[in-house]
Tab-separated table of C-alpha atoms and ligand atoms in Angstrom:
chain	number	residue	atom	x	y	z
A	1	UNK	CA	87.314	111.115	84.631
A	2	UNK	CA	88.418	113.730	86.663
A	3	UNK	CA	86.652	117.334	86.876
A	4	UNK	CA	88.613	120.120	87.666
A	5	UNK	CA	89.035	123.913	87.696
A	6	UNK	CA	92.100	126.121	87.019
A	7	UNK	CA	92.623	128.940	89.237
A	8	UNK	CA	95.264	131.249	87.631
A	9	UNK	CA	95.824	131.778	84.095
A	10	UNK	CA	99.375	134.237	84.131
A	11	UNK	CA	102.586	132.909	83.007
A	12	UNK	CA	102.598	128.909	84.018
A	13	UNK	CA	98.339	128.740	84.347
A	14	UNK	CA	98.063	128.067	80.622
A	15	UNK	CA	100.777	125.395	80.663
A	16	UNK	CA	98.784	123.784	83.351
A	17	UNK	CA	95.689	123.920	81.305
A	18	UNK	CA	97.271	122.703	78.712
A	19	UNK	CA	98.500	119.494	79.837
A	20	UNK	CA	95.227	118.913	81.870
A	21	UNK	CA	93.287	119.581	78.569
A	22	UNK	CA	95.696	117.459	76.935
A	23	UNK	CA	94.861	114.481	79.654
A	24	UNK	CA	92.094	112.109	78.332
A	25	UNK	CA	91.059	111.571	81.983
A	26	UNK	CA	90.995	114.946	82.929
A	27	UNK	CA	88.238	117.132	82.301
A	28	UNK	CA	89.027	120.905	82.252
A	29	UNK	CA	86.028	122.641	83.471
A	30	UNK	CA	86.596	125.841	84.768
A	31	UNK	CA	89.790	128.812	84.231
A	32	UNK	CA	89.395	131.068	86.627
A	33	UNK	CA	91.219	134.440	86.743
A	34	UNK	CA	90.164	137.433	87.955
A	35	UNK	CA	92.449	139.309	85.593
A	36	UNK	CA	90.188	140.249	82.742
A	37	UNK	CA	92.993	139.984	79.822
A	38	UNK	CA	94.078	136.546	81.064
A	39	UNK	CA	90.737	135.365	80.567
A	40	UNK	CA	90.330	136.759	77.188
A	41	UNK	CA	93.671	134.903	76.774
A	42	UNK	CA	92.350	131.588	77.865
A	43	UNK	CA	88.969	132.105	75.232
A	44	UNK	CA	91.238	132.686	72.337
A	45	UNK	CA	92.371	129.385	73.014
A	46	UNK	CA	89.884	127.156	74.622
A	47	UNK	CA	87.040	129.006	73.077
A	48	UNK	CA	83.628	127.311	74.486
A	49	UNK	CA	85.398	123.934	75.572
A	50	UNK	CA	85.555	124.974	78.968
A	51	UNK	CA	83.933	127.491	81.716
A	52	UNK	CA	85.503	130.744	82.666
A	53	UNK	CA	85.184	132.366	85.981
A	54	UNK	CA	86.516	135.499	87.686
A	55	UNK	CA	85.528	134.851	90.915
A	56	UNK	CA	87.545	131.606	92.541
A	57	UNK	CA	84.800	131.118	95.242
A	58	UNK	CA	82.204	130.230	92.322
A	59	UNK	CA	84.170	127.761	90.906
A	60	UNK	CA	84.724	125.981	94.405
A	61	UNK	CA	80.898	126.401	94.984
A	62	UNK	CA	80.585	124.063	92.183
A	63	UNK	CA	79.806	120.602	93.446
A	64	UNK	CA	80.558	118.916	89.765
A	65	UNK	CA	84.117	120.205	90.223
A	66	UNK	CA	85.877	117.512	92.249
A	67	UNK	CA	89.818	119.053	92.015
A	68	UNK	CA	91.398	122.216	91.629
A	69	UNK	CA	94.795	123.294	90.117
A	70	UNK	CA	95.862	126.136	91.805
A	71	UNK	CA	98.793	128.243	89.608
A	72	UNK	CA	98.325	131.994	91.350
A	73	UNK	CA	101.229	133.652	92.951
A	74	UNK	CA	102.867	131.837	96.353
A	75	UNK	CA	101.776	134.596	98.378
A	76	UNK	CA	98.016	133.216	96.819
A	77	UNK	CA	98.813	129.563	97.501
A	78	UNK	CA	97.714	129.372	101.404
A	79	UNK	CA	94.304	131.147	101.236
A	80	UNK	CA	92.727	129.563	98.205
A	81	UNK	CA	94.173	126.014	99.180
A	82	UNK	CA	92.527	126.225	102.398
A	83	UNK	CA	89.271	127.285	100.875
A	84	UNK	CA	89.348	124.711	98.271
A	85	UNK	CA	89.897	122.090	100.886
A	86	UNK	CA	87.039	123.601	102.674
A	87	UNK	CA	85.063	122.964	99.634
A	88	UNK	CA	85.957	119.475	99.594
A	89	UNK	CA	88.519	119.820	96.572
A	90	UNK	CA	91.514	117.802	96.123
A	91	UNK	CA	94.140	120.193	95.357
A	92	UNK	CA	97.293	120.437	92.871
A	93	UNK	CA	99.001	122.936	93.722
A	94	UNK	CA	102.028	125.171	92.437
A	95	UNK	CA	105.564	124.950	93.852
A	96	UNK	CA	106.434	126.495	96.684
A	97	UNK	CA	103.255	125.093	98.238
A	98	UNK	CA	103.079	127.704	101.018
A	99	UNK	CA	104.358	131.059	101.909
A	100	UNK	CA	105.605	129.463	105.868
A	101	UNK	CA	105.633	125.890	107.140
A	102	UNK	CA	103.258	126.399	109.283
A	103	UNK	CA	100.949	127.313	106.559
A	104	UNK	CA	101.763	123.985	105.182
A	105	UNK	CA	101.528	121.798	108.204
A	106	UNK	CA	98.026	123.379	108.563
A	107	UNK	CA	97.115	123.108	105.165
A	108	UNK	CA	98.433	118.872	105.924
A	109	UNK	CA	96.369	118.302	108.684
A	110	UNK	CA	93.072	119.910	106.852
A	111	UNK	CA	93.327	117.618	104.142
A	112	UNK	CA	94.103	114.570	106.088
A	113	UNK	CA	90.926	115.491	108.165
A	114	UNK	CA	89.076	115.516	104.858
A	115	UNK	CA	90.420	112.463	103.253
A	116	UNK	CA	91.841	115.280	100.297
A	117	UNK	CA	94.860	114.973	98.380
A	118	UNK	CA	97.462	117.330	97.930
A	119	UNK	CA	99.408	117.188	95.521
A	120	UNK	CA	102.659	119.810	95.220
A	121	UNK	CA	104.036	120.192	91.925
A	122	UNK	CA	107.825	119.738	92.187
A	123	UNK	CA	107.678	118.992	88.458
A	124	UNK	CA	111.414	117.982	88.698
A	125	UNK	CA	110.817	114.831	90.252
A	126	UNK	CA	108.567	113.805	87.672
A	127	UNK	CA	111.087	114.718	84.898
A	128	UNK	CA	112.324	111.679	82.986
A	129	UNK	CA	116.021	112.224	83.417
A	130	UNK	CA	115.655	112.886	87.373
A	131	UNK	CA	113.769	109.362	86.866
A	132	UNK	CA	116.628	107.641	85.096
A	133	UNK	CA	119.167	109.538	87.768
A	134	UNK	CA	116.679	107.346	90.400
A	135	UNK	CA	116.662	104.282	88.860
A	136	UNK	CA	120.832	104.328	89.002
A	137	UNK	CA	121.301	105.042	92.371
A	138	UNK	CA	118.507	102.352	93.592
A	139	UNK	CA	120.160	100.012	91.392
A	140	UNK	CA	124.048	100.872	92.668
A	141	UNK	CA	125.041	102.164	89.650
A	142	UNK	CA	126.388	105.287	90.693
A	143	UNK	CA	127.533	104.178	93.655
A	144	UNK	CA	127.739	106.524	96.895
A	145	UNK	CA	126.754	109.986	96.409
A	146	UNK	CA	129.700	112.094	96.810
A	147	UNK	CA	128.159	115.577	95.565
A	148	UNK	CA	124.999	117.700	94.211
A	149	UNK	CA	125.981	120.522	91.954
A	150	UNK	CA	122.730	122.502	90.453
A	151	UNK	CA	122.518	125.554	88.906
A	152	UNK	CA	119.513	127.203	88.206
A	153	UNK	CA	120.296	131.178	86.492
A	154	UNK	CA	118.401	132.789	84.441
A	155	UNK	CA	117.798	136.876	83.511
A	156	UNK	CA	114.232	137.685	85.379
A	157	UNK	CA	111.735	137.326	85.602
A	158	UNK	CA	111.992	138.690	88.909
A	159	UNK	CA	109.490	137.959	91.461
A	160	UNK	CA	108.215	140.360	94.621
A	161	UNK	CA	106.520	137.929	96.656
A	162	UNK	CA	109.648	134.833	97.199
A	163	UNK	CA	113.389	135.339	96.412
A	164	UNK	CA	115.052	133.745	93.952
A	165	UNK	CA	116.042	130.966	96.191
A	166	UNK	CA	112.385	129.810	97.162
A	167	UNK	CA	111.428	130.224	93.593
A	168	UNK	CA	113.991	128.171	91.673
A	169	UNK	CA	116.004	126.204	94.426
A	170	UNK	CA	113.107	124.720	95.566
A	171	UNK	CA	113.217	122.971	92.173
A	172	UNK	CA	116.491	121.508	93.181
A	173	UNK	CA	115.880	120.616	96.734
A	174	UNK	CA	113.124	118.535	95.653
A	175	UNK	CA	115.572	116.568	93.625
A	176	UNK	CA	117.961	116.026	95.838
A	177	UNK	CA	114.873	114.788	98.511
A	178	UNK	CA	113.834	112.630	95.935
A	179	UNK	CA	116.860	111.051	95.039
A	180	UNK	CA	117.983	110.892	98.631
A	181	UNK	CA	114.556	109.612	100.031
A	182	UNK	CA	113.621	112.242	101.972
A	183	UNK	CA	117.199	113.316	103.420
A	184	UNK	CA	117.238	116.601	105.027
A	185	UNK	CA	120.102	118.593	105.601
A	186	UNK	CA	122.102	119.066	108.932
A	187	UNK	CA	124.012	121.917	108.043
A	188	UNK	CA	122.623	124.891	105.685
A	189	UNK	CA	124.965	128.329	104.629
A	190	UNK	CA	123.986	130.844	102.334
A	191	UNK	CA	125.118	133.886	100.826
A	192	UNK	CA	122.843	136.244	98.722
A	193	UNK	CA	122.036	140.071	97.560
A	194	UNK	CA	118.702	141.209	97.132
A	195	UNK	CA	119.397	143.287	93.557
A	196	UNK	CA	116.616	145.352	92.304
A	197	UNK	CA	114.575	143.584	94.715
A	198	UNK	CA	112.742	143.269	98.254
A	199	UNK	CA	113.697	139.657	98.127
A	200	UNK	CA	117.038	137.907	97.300
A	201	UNK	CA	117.713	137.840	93.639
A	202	UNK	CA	120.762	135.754	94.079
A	203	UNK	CA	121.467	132.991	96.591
A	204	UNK	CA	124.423	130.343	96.751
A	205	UNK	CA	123.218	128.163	99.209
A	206	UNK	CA	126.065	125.408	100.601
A	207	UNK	CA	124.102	122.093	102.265
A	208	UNK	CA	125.788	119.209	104.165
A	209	UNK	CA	123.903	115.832	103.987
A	210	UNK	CA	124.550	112.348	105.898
A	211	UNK	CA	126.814	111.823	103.145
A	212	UNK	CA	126.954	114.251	100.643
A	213	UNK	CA	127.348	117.753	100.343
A	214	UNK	CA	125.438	120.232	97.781
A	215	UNK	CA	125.996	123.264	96.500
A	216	UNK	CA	122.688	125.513	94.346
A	217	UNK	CA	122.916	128.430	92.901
A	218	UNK	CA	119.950	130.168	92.282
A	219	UNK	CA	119.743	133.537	89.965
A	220	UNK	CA	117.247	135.793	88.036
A	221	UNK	CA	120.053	137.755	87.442
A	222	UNK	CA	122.528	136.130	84.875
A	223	UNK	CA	123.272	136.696	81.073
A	224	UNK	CA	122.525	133.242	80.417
A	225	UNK	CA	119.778	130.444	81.066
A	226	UNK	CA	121.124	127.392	83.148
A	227	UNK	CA	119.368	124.519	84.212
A	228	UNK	CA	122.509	122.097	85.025
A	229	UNK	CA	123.202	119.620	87.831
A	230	UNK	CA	126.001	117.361	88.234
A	231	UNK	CA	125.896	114.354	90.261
A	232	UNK	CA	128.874	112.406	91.603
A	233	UNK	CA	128.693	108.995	92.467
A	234	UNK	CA	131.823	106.790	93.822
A	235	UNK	CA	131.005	104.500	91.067
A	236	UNK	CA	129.731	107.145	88.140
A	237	UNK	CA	129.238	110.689	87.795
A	238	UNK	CA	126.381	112.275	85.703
A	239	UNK	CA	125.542	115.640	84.535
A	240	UNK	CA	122.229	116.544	83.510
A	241	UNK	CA	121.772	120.014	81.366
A	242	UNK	CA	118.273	120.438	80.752
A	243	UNK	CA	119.423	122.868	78.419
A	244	UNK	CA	120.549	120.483	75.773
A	245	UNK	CA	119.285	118.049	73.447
A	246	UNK	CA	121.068	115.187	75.241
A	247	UNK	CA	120.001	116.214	78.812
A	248	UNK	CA	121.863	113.187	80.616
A	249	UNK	CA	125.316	112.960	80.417
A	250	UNK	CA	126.614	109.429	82.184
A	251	UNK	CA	130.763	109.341	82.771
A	252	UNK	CA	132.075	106.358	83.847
A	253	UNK	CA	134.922	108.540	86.194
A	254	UNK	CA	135.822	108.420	88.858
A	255	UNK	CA	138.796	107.973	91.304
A	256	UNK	CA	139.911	104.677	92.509
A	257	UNK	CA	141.793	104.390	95.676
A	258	UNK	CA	144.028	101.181	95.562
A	259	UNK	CA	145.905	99.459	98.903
A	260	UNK	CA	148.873	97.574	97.588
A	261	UNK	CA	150.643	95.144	99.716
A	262	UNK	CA	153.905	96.758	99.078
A	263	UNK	CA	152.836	99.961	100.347
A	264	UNK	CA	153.360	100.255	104.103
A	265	UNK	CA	150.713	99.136	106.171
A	266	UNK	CA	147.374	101.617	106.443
A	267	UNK	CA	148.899	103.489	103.674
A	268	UNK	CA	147.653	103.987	99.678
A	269	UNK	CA	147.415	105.555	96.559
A	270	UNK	CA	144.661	107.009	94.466
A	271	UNK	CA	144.263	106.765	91.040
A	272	UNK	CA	142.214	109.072	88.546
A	273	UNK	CA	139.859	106.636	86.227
A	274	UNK	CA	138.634	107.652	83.293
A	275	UNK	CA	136.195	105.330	81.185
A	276	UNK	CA	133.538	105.966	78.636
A	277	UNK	CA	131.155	108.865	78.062
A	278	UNK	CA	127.006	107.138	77.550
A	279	UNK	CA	124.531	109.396	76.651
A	280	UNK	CA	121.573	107.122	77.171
A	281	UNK	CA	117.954	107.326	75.304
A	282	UNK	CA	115.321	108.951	77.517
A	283	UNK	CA	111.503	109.059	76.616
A	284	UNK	CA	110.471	112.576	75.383
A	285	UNK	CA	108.383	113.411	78.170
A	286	UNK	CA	106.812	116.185	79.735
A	287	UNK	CA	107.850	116.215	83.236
A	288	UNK	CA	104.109	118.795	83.695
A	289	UNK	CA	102.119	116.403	82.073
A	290	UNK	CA	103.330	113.126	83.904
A	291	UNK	CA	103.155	115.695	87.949
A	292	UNK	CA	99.357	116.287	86.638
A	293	UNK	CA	98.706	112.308	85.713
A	294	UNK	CA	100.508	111.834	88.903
A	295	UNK	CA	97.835	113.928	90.779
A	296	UNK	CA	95.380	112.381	89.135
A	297	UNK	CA	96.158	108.362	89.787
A	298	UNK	CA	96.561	109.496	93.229
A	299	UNK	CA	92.633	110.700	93.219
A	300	UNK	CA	91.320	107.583	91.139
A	301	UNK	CA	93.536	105.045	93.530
A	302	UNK	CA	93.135	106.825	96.381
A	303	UNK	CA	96.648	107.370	97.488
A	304	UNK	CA	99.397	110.219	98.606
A	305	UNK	CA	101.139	111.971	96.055
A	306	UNK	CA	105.073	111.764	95.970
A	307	UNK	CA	104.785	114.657	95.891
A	308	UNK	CA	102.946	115.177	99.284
A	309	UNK	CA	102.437	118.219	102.099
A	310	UNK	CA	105.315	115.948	103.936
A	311	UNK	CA	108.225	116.531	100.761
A	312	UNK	CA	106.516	120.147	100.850
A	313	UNK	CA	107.294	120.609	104.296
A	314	UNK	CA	110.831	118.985	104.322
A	315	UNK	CA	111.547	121.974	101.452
A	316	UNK	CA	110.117	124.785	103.194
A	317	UNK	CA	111.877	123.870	106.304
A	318	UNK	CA	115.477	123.964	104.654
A	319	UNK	CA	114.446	126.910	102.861
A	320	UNK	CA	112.897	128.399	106.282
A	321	UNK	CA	116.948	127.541	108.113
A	322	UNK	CA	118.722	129.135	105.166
A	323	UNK	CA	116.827	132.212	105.432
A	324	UNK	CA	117.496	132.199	108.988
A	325	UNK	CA	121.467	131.806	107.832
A	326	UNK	CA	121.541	134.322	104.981
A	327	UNK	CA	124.410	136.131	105.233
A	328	UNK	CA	125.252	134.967	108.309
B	1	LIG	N1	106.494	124.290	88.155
B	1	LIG	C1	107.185	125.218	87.517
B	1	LIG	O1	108.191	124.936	86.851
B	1	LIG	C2	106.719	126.640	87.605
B	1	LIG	C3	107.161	127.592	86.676
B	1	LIG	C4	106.699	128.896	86.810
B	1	LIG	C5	105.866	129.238	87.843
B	1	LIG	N2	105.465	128.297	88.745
B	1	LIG	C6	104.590	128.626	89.871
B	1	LIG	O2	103.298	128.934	89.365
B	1	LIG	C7	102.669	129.921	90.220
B	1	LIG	C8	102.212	131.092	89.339
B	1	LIG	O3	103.359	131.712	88.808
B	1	LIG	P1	103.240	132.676	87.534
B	1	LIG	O4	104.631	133.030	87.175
B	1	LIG	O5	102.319	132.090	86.538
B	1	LIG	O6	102.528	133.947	88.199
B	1	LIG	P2	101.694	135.075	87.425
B	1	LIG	O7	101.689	136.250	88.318
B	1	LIG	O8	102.200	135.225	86.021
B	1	LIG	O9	100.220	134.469	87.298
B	1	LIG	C9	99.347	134.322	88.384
B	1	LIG	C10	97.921	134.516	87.863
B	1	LIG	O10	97.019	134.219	88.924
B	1	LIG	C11	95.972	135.196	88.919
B	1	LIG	N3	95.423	135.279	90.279
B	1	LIG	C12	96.111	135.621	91.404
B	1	LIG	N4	95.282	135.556	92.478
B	1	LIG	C13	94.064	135.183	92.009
B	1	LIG	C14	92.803	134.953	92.632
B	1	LIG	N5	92.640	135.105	93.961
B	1	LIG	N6	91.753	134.593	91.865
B	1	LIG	C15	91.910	134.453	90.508
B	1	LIG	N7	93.090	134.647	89.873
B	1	LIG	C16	94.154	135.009	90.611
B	1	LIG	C17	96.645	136.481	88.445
B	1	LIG	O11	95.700	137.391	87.895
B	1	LIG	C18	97.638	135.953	87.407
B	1	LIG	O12	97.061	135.943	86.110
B	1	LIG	C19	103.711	130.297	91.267
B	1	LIG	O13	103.462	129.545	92.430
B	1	LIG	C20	105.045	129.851	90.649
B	1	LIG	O14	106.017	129.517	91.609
B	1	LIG	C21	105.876	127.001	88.628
């Protein structure tokens, strides 16, 4: 069992709490929030089942606590990380994990110090269709990848403290590390307009990989919610539309380039294929619940998150570069 605090009880804090509270090996201590109504938001729901705090520092004074979740705003992340590491807490923590990479690398080095875990939540990677997407390009099913296509648009809600790109295509990126092991990219563009906003509200960010290129798009400005990525393989091409019942689309298309004898030497001809459409079955899972059980087997066995400072970093770096290319 597993004791741990919330800090931050806004818009995502009581999805957090609810999947912790929902964990038989968690135990969900503490919400702390030092906005009044959020707390009297959290009692109407949690009633005397669990502590509530306004203060953050009193819950990390508490030695029964062993782990904190920490949903505030990025611009919160660095500070109360550090002093829960300081407190000897292993730390979930909400995407993006820090405000600057150096924030990150320090926040890294403090925990390694410690013995701590991090734990980021890029909840994508723990989503059971990014899973399946996994398990077909370890296995060769897909074959090469050829492209990344994500979309991620939705109207608001529009944040002050990151832009729209290091909010939502950070949920991307860490796909496309995951599914790539780690790959980073050589060569970053981006366009965006900061609408209504200190920060971009709109990005289109182009990426070149050893092998692959990707293109995100990343809006809080757009009539409609999108949540699509498309994936092309040499061998298959999938799209996944987390907007849908049937999230994962598999095509077997593709484009087959035949040499024939009779054609002159070095020279060849490329054919469209087009095979079947699968829509396979994937376990109703909740990609939140199964980041938190992740963070949690990595405290009981001792071990890094997927999920670690080092996939944190390799995000904030790209995201770091195409800042440093907006518009450029
Ligand atoms: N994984 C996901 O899919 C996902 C989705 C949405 C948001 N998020 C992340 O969750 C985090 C929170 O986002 P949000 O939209 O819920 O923000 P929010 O502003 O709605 O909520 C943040 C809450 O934290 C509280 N808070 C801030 N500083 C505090 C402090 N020092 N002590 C106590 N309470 C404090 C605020 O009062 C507020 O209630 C962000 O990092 C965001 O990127 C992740």
């Amino acid at each position: 069992m597993v004791n741990i605090g919330l800090i931050g009880f806004g818009y995502w804090g009581p999805n957090v709490a609810k999947n912790i509270f929902n964990n038989g090996k968690y135990n969900l201590d503490t919400i702390c929030d030092y906005d009044e109504t959020r707390i009297e938001k959290a009692k109407r729901v949690y009633i005397e089942q669990v502590k509530y705090e306004s203060d953050y520092r009193v819950l990390l004074a508490d030695e029964s606590i062993t782990a904190v979740a920490i949903a505030v705003e990025t611009s919160g992340h660095y500070k109360i990380a550090k002093d829960a590491l300081l407190a000897g807490k292993h730390i979930y923590i909400e995407k993006p994990f820090t405000s600057t990479v150096e924030e990150a690398e320090e926040l890294k080095d403090l925990a390694l110090e410690l013995g701590l875990i991090i734990h980021v939540d890029h909840i994508m990677i723990f989503h059971p269709v990014v899973q399946k997407i996994k398990s077909m390009i370890d296995s060769g099913e897909l074959g090469d990848i050829l492209y990344i296509d994500c979309k991620r648009l939705n109207l608001g809600q529009i944040k002050k403290d990151v832009s729209a790109m290091w909010d939502l295509a950070v949920h991307d990126l860490s796909i496309i590390d995951y599914l790539s092991g780690g790959k980073e990219p050589f060569y970053i563009s981006a366009i965006g307009e900061k609408i209504y906003n200190p920060k971009e509200t709109l990005v289109f960010l182009s990426l070149k990989y050893e092998g692959f290129i990707a293109h995100i798009q990343s809006s809080w400005i757009s009539p409609l919610k999108e949540r699509k990525i498309v994936i092309a393989g040499t061998k298959k091409m999938v799209v996944f539309d987390d907007m849908k019942a049937d999230k994962l689309m598999i095509y077997d298309k593709g484009v087959n380039v035949i040499y024939d004898e009779n054609i002159e030497y070095s020279d060849y001809s490329v054919k469209i294929r087009n095979g079947d459409l699968i829509i396979p079955y994937i376990p109703a899972e909740d990609a939140l619940y199964n980041s938190l059980n992740h963070f949690l087997e990595s405290i009981l066995e001792n071990r890094q998150s997927v999920s670690s400072p080092d996939q944190a970093i390799r995000l904030l770096n790209t995201l770091y570069r195409a800042d440093n290319r907006m518009n450029k």
